[in-house]
Amino acid sequence: MANGIVDTRVIEQVSDRLYKGVIDIIDHARQEVVVYVNKHSDMMFWHIGRYINEDMGYRQYSAYGNKILATLSQRLTARYGKGYTYSAVTRMMKVARYYNDEEMFATLSQTLTWSHFLELVTIEDATKRLFYQQMGIAEHWSVRDLRDKQDEMLYERSFIAVKPEDEIVKTLEKVTPAYMEPDVVLRNSYVLDFLGLSGYYSEEELEDAIARQLEAFILELGQGFAFLERQKRFTIDGTDYKLDLLFYHRKLKCLVAIDLKLGKFKPQYKGQMELYLKYMQKYDMQPDENPPIGLLLCSEGNTEHIELMMLDEERIKVAQYLTCLPDKQWFIDKLNRSILIAREYSEKQ
């Protein structure tokens, strides 16, 4: 193949070898089951992808490799019909490359469909892909849900995304349909564009708007939230306090206190929330529940000073709410700033 000239005889030889190997995989898979069910086809597609990857190695990325794969897909389509186009075959290879452990793939395919895997491998970042994989399993996402969550920048908006990569992976690996941690569930920003608020509005008007659109608000909070009470009253030493909204999260197994604030976070908000949480832990928490957590929703982003102040907080989170939808770059920039602050803070410890 001197000077980049592709030898058609070599292409035919390699394609013929791959073709024979792939049809052996397909025919063997079809013989194993009377009914050609999805989980068997998923494993078959994975085996095809792995076989081609191992046979072709780095050559698959060259013009030579493209021609071999094009020839192979044409022959497979002629023999087996739809499902073996060039793009379908290359996707099988990509899934097998990203999910290169057979046992792991077999386990995941008990819950995720092939279409889920095809969507997941479009995510180049491995940690981000793990987030959507684990959350998809835990919350039983459809493929459409998976696409929507990516479009909503769910990972970039999660508190877990700011953590060091090894800590993120360790946390995500523990996520199951029955167990999650607050940093995975809670977000650093919530889009409340459905409230119809613009210009000046009071905290009372904000709360009233949320009460009218409670279903939409719960959907924005995420799965697992159950509304319990509005304007929950606390009486401590003869002084009355009121918490804006109280929820319960089924997987966190704890009360979630939400206070709504206009403007930026102020240090006294933290002290007030700590008081609420201690009161609820003493008087409201059930024996089988985890300690309550607090979410302070502010209309303006936090300053660097405040972000540093809250980094070590496990039970109190500060998030920004937006009454109009920003572009995706806004979420990316916010995440990048938070990661930079967290790293600088960690280096000083």
Short mmCIF file of C-alpha atoms in Angstrom, two decimals:
data_model
loop_
_atom_site.label_atom_id
_atom_site.label_comp_id
_atom_site.label_asym_id
_atom_site.label_seq_id
_atom_site.Cartn_x
_atom_site.Cartn_y
_atom_site.Cartn_z
CA MET A 1 0.00 0.00 0.00
CA ALA A 2 2.77 2.40 -0.96
CA ASN A 3 1.95 6.11 -1.28
CA GLY A 4 -1.42 5.60 0.40
CA ILE A 5 -2.77 3.36 -2.40
CA VAL A 6 -5.22 0.85 -0.99
CA ASP A 7 -4.67 -2.70 -2.26
CA THR A 8 -8.14 -4.08 -3.02
CA ARG A 9 -6.86 -7.66 -2.70
CA VAL A 10 -5.75 -7.02 0.88
CA ILE A 11 -9.11 -5.42 1.66
CA GLU A 12 -10.91 -8.46 0.29
CA GLN A 13 -8.71 -10.84 2.29
CA VAL A 14 -9.13 -9.00 5.59
CA SER A 15 -12.85 -8.39 4.97
CA ASP A 16 -13.33 -12.08 4.17
CA ARG A 17 -11.60 -13.12 7.38
CA LEU A 18 -13.66 -10.67 9.44
CA TYR A 19 -16.85 -11.70 7.65
CA LYS A 20 -16.34 -15.37 8.47
CA GLY A 21 -15.54 -14.57 12.09
CA VAL A 22 -18.57 -12.29 12.53
CA ILE A 23 -21.07 -14.69 10.94
CA ASP A 24 -19.78 -17.41 13.28
CA ILE A 25 -20.64 -15.12 16.22
CA ILE A 26 -24.09 -14.31 14.82
CA ASP A 27 -24.99 -17.86 13.86
CA HIS A 28 -23.80 -19.20 17.21
CA ALA A 29 -25.84 -16.59 19.08
CA ARG A 30 -28.95 -17.45 17.08
CA GLN A 31 -28.54 -21.14 17.79
CA GLU A 32 -28.38 -20.53 21.55
CA VAL A 33 -31.91 -19.16 21.80
CA VAL A 34 -35.13 -20.16 20.14
CA VAL A 35 -36.50 -16.66 20.61
CA TYR A 36 -34.08 -13.95 19.55
CA VAL A 37 -34.40 -11.79 22.68
CA ASN A 38 -32.77 -8.44 23.29
CA LYS A 39 -30.23 -9.39 25.95
CA HIS A 40 -28.77 -12.08 23.69
CA SER A 41 -28.58 -9.67 20.76
CA ASP A 42 -26.84 -7.09 22.97
CA MET A 43 -24.13 -9.59 23.89
CA MET A 44 -23.85 -10.65 20.29
CA PHE A 45 -23.34 -7.04 19.16
CA TRP A 46 -20.73 -6.60 21.89
CA HIS A 47 -18.86 -9.75 20.78
CA ILE A 48 -18.92 -8.56 17.19
CA GLY A 49 -17.48 -5.20 18.23
CA ARG A 50 -14.75 -6.79 20.35
CA TYR A 51 -13.83 -9.28 17.63
CA ILE A 52 -13.39 -6.56 15.01
CA ASN A 53 -11.48 -4.32 17.43
CA GLU A 54 -9.04 -7.09 18.30
CA ASP A 55 -8.57 -8.18 14.69
CA MET A 56 -8.08 -4.74 13.20
CA GLY A 57 -6.41 -2.90 16.04
CA TYR A 58 -5.32 0.63 15.17
CA ARG A 59 -5.93 -0.01 11.45
CA GLN A 60 -9.66 0.53 11.92
CA TYR A 61 -9.04 4.30 12.08
CA SER A 62 -7.35 4.51 8.67
CA ALA A 63 -8.81 4.90 5.19
CA TYR A 64 -7.82 1.29 4.68
CA GLY A 65 -9.82 0.27 7.76
CA ASN A 66 -12.85 2.28 6.65
CA LYS A 67 -12.95 0.43 3.33
CA ILE A 68 -12.67 -2.95 5.05
CA LEU A 69 -15.53 -2.09 7.42
CA ALA A 70 -17.65 -0.78 4.54
CA THR A 71 -17.15 -4.04 2.64
CA LEU A 72 -17.85 -6.10 5.75
CA SER A 73 -21.10 -4.24 6.53
CA GLN A 74 -22.33 -4.67 2.95
CA ARG A 75 -21.78 -8.43 3.10
CA LEU A 76 -23.42 -8.74 6.54
CA THR A 77 -26.42 -6.71 5.40
CA ALA A 78 -26.80 -8.90 2.32
CA ARG A 79 -26.82 -12.01 4.52
CA TYR A 80 -28.74 -10.83 7.62
CA GLY A 81 -30.68 -7.76 6.53
CA LYS A 82 -31.01 -4.53 8.50
CA GLY A 83 -28.87 -3.88 11.56
CA TYR A 84 -25.41 -4.28 10.06
CA THR A 85 -24.87 -0.99 8.26
CA TYR A 86 -21.46 0.67 8.40
CA SER A 87 -22.59 3.00 11.20
CA ALA A 88 -24.17 0.09 13.13
CA VAL A 89 -20.95 -1.95 12.95
CA THR A 90 -18.77 0.98 14.03
CA ARG A 91 -21.12 1.62 16.97
CA MET A 92 -20.72 -2.02 18.03
CA MET A 93 -16.98 -1.47 17.99
CA LYS A 94 -17.28 1.71 20.05
CA VAL A 95 -19.49 0.07 22.69
CA ALA A 96 -17.04 -2.84 22.98
CA ARG A 97 -14.13 -0.39 23.26
CA TYR A 98 -15.70 1.73 26.03
CA TYR A 99 -17.22 -1.26 27.84
CA ASN A 100 -14.31 -3.63 27.33
CA ASP A 101 -15.02 -6.01 30.22
CA GLU A 102 -17.39 -8.78 29.16
CA GLU A 103 -18.67 -9.56 32.64
CA MET A 104 -19.32 -5.88 33.39
CA PHE A 105 -21.16 -5.41 30.09
CA ALA A 106 -23.24 -8.54 30.69
CA THR A 107 -24.25 -7.24 34.11
CA LEU A 108 -25.14 -3.77 32.84
CA SER A 109 -27.11 -5.18 29.91
CA GLN A 110 -29.51 -6.78 32.37
CA THR A 111 -30.79 -3.24 33.01
CA LEU A 112 -29.65 -1.10 30.09
CA THR A 113 -30.71 -1.72 26.50
CA TRP A 114 -28.44 -1.59 23.48
CA SER A 115 -29.96 1.81 22.67
CA HIS A 116 -28.86 3.04 26.10
CA PHE A 117 -25.30 1.94 25.37
CA LEU A 118 -25.36 3.65 21.98
CA GLU A 119 -26.37 6.88 23.70
CA LEU A 120 -23.84 6.51 26.51
CA VAL A 121 -20.86 6.01 24.19
CA THR A 122 -21.52 9.41 22.61
CA ILE A 123 -20.21 10.82 25.93
CA GLU A 124 -16.45 10.98 25.55
CA ASP A 125 -15.65 11.81 29.19
CA ALA A 126 -15.54 8.52 31.14
CA THR A 127 -16.55 10.02 34.51
CA LYS A 128 -19.46 11.90 33.01
CA ARG A 129 -20.52 8.75 31.16
CA LEU A 130 -20.43 6.80 34.45
CA PHE A 131 -22.70 9.42 36.04
CA TYR A 132 -25.38 9.03 33.36
CA GLN A 133 -24.97 5.25 33.35
CA GLN A 134 -25.43 4.90 37.11
CA MET A 135 -28.23 7.45 37.38
CA GLY A 136 -29.99 5.85 34.41
CA ILE A 137 -29.93 2.49 36.16
CA ALA A 138 -30.91 3.89 39.56
CA GLU A 139 -33.81 5.96 38.24
CA HIS A 140 -34.90 3.60 35.45
CA TRP A 141 -34.42 6.14 32.65
CA SER A 142 -35.69 5.44 29.18
CA VAL A 143 -33.37 6.30 26.28
CA ARG A 144 -35.35 9.50 25.82
CA ASP A 145 -34.88 10.33 29.51
CA LEU A 146 -31.15 9.78 29.10
CA ARG A 147 -31.01 12.19 26.17
CA ASP A 148 -33.14 14.76 28.00
CA LYS A 149 -30.94 14.62 31.12
CA GLN A 150 -27.85 15.25 29.00
CA ASP A 151 -29.60 18.12 27.24
CA GLU A 152 -30.51 19.58 30.65
CA MET A 153 -26.80 19.41 31.65
CA LEU A 154 -27.66 17.31 34.69
CA TYR A 155 -24.07 16.25 35.34
CA GLU A 156 -22.71 19.79 35.11
CA ARG A 157 -25.42 20.93 37.54
CA SER A 158 -24.80 18.19 40.13
CA PHE A 159 -22.75 18.89 43.26
CA ILE A 160 -20.75 15.72 42.66
CA ALA A 161 -19.21 17.16 39.47
CA VAL A 162 -17.03 19.55 41.49
CA LYS A 163 -15.35 16.74 43.45
CA PRO A 164 -11.98 15.17 42.51
CA GLU A 165 -12.38 12.51 39.82
CA ASP A 166 -11.48 9.54 42.03
CA GLU A 167 -14.02 10.69 44.62
CA ILE A 168 -16.71 11.08 41.94
CA VAL A 169 -16.09 7.56 40.64
CA LYS A 170 -16.11 6.07 44.15
CA THR A 171 -19.42 7.79 44.94
CA LEU A 172 -21.07 6.86 41.65
CA GLU A 173 -20.07 3.20 41.94
CA LYS A 174 -22.13 3.03 45.13
CA VAL A 175 -25.28 4.41 43.47
CA THR A 176 -28.09 1.85 43.24
CA PRO A 177 -31.88 2.03 42.81
CA ALA A 178 -32.08 1.98 46.62
CA TYR A 179 -29.11 4.18 47.57
CA MET A 180 -27.77 7.61 46.62
CA GLU A 181 -25.79 10.35 48.30
CA PRO A 182 -26.91 14.01 48.52
CA ASP A 183 -24.16 15.26 46.19
CA VAL A 184 -25.59 13.07 43.42
CA VAL A 185 -29.23 14.02 44.03
CA LEU A 186 -28.93 17.77 44.65
CA ARG A 187 -27.97 20.32 42.01
CA ASN A 188 -26.03 23.55 42.14
CA SER A 189 -28.60 25.31 39.98
CA TYR A 190 -32.31 24.88 39.29
CA VAL A 191 -34.18 26.28 36.29
CA LEU A 192 -37.59 27.60 37.36
CA ASP A 193 -38.59 29.22 34.08
CA PHE A 194 -42.05 27.62 34.38
CA LEU A 195 -42.94 29.98 37.26
CA GLY A 196 -43.56 32.92 34.93
CA LEU A 197 -41.59 35.34 37.13
CA SER A 198 -39.68 38.28 35.73
CA GLY A 199 -38.41 41.59 36.99
CA TYR A 200 -38.93 42.29 40.69
CA TYR A 201 -40.73 39.77 42.88
CA SER A 202 -40.78 39.07 46.61
CA GLU A 203 -39.90 35.83 48.41
CA GLU A 204 -43.61 35.39 49.14
CA GLU A 205 -44.48 35.72 45.44
CA LEU A 206 -41.75 33.21 44.59
CA GLU A 207 -43.12 30.74 47.13
CA ASP A 208 -46.69 31.26 45.91
CA ALA A 209 -45.59 30.63 42.32
CA ILE A 210 -43.86 27.40 43.35
CA ALA A 211 -46.98 26.28 45.26
CA ARG A 212 -49.08 26.82 42.10
CA GLN A 213 -46.57 24.92 39.97
CA LEU A 214 -45.63 22.31 42.56
CA GLU A 215 -45.60 19.37 40.15
CA ALA A 216 -43.22 21.15 37.77
CA PHE A 217 -41.04 22.20 40.71
CA ILE A 218 -40.76 18.61 41.94
CA LEU A 219 -39.84 17.45 38.43
CA GLU A 220 -37.06 20.03 38.37
CA LEU A 221 -35.82 18.88 41.79
CA GLY A 222 -35.52 15.34 40.41
CA GLN A 223 -36.88 11.88 41.13
CA GLY A 224 -37.65 10.75 44.64
CA PHE A 225 -38.89 14.01 46.17
CA ALA A 226 -42.22 14.01 48.02
CA PHE A 227 -43.79 17.28 49.19
CA LEU A 228 -44.65 17.41 52.88
CA GLU A 229 -45.30 20.94 54.07
CA ARG A 230 -45.22 24.63 53.22
CA GLN A 231 -44.27 27.24 55.82
CA LYS A 232 -43.33 24.63 58.42
CA ARG A 233 -43.37 26.30 61.81
CA PHE A 234 -40.67 25.92 64.47
CA THR A 235 -41.08 27.40 67.95
CA ILE A 236 -37.81 27.60 69.85
CA ASP A 237 -37.59 29.42 73.18
CA GLY A 238 -40.81 31.24 72.40
CA THR A 239 -39.56 32.45 69.00
CA ASP A 240 -41.39 31.36 65.85
CA TYR A 241 -39.49 30.39 62.70
CA LYS A 242 -40.88 29.29 59.33
CA LEU A 243 -39.24 27.04 56.77
CA ASP A 244 -40.45 27.73 53.23
CA LEU A 245 -40.74 24.17 51.92
CA LEU A 246 -40.26 20.71 53.39
CA PHE A 247 -39.78 17.57 51.29
CA TYR A 248 -38.83 13.96 51.88
CA HIS A 249 -36.48 12.09 49.57
CA ARG A 250 -37.18 8.38 49.30
CA LYS A 251 -33.68 7.22 48.31
CA LEU A 252 -31.79 9.57 50.59
CA LYS A 253 -34.26 8.49 53.28
CA CYS A 254 -34.30 11.90 54.89
CA LEU A 255 -36.19 15.18 55.20
CA VAL A 256 -35.08 17.92 52.79
CA ALA A 257 -35.58 21.48 54.01
CA ILE A 258 -35.67 24.17 51.29
CA ASP A 259 -35.42 27.88 52.02
CA LEU A 260 -35.93 30.42 49.25
CA LYS A 261 -33.81 33.57 49.21
CA LEU A 262 -33.60 36.65 47.00
CA GLY A 263 -30.13 37.83 46.07
CA LYS A 264 -26.84 36.22 47.07
CA PHE A 265 -26.18 33.83 49.90
CA LYS A 266 -25.50 35.45 53.28
CA PRO A 267 -23.63 33.75 56.14
CA GLN A 268 -26.62 34.04 58.49
CA TYR A 269 -28.66 31.81 56.16
CA LYS A 270 -26.37 28.93 57.06
CA GLY A 271 -26.88 29.43 60.78
CA GLN A 272 -30.64 29.58 60.36
CA MET A 273 -30.67 26.37 58.30
CA GLU A 274 -28.49 24.61 60.88
CA LEU A 275 -31.10 25.51 63.50
CA TYR A 276 -33.90 24.05 61.36
CA LEU A 277 -31.99 20.84 60.73
CA LYS A 278 -31.11 20.31 64.39
CA TYR A 279 -34.73 20.91 65.39
CA MET A 280 -36.03 18.41 62.81
CA GLN A 281 -33.38 15.87 63.74
CA LYS A 282 -34.54 16.04 67.35
CA TYR A 283 -38.32 16.24 66.85
CA ASP A 284 -39.25 15.13 63.32
CA MET A 285 -36.73 12.51 62.20
CA GLN A 286 -38.01 8.92 62.33
CA PRO A 287 -35.85 6.09 63.74
CA ASP A 288 -35.13 4.57 60.31
CA GLU A 289 -34.30 7.90 58.61
CA ASN A 290 -31.00 9.65 57.92
CA PRO A 291 -30.37 13.14 59.36
CA PRO A 292 -32.19 15.90 57.43
CA ILE A 293 -30.41 17.98 54.81
CA GLY A 294 -30.94 21.61 53.83
CA LEU A 295 -31.00 23.33 50.46
CA LEU A 296 -30.72 27.12 50.28
CA LEU A 297 -32.00 28.39 46.94
CA CYS A 298 -30.69 31.87 46.12
CA SER A 299 -31.55 33.98 43.08
CA GLU A 300 -27.94 35.08 42.51
CA GLY A 301 -24.79 33.03 42.20
CA ASN A 302 -22.47 32.64 45.16
CA THR A 303 -19.26 34.56 45.52
CA GLU A 304 -15.95 32.72 45.74
CA HIS A 305 -15.87 33.44 49.48
CA ILE A 306 -19.23 31.74 50.01
CA GLU A 307 -18.39 28.75 47.83
CA LEU A 308 -15.25 28.19 49.89
CA MET A 309 -17.25 28.56 53.09
CA MET A 310 -19.67 25.81 52.05
CA LEU A 311 -17.24 23.32 50.50
CA ASP A 312 -16.97 21.12 53.60
CA GLU A 313 -20.69 21.16 54.32
CA GLU A 314 -22.27 17.73 53.91
CA ARG A 315 -25.80 18.45 55.12
CA ILE A 316 -26.35 22.02 53.81
CA LYS A 317 -26.11 22.94 50.14
CA VAL A 318 -26.41 26.31 48.44
CA ALA A 319 -27.80 26.44 44.91
CA GLN A 320 -28.86 29.12 42.49
CA TYR A 321 -32.30 29.21 40.93
CA LEU A 322 -32.91 30.74 37.51
CA THR A 323 -36.24 32.11 36.35
CA CYS A 324 -35.19 31.87 32.70
CA LEU A 325 -33.24 29.17 30.87
CA PRO A 326 -29.59 30.11 30.14
CA ASP A 327 -27.58 28.60 27.32
CA LYS A 328 -25.58 25.43 27.96
CA GLN A 329 -22.28 27.28 28.13
CA TRP A 330 -23.50 29.03 31.29
CA PHE A 331 -23.68 25.71 33.13
CA ILE A 332 -20.27 24.63 31.81
CA ASP A 333 -18.65 27.93 32.89
CA LYS A 334 -20.24 27.67 36.34
CA LEU A 335 -18.95 24.13 36.77
CA ASN A 336 -15.44 25.07 35.63
CA ARG A 337 -15.32 27.98 38.11
CA SER A 338 -16.48 25.74 40.95
CA ILE A 339 -13.91 23.04 40.09
CA LEU A 340 -11.13 25.64 40.05
CA ILE A 341 -12.17 27.00 43.45
CA ALA A 342 -12.41 23.49 44.93
CA ARG A 343 -8.94 22.57 43.64
CA GLU A 344 -7.37 25.75 44.99
CA TYR A 345 -9.03 25.14 48.35
CA SER A 346 -7.82 21.52 48.44
CA GLU A 347 -4.23 22.51 47.63
CA LYS A 348 -4.17 24.92 50.59
CA GLN A 349 -5.25 22.23 53.07
#
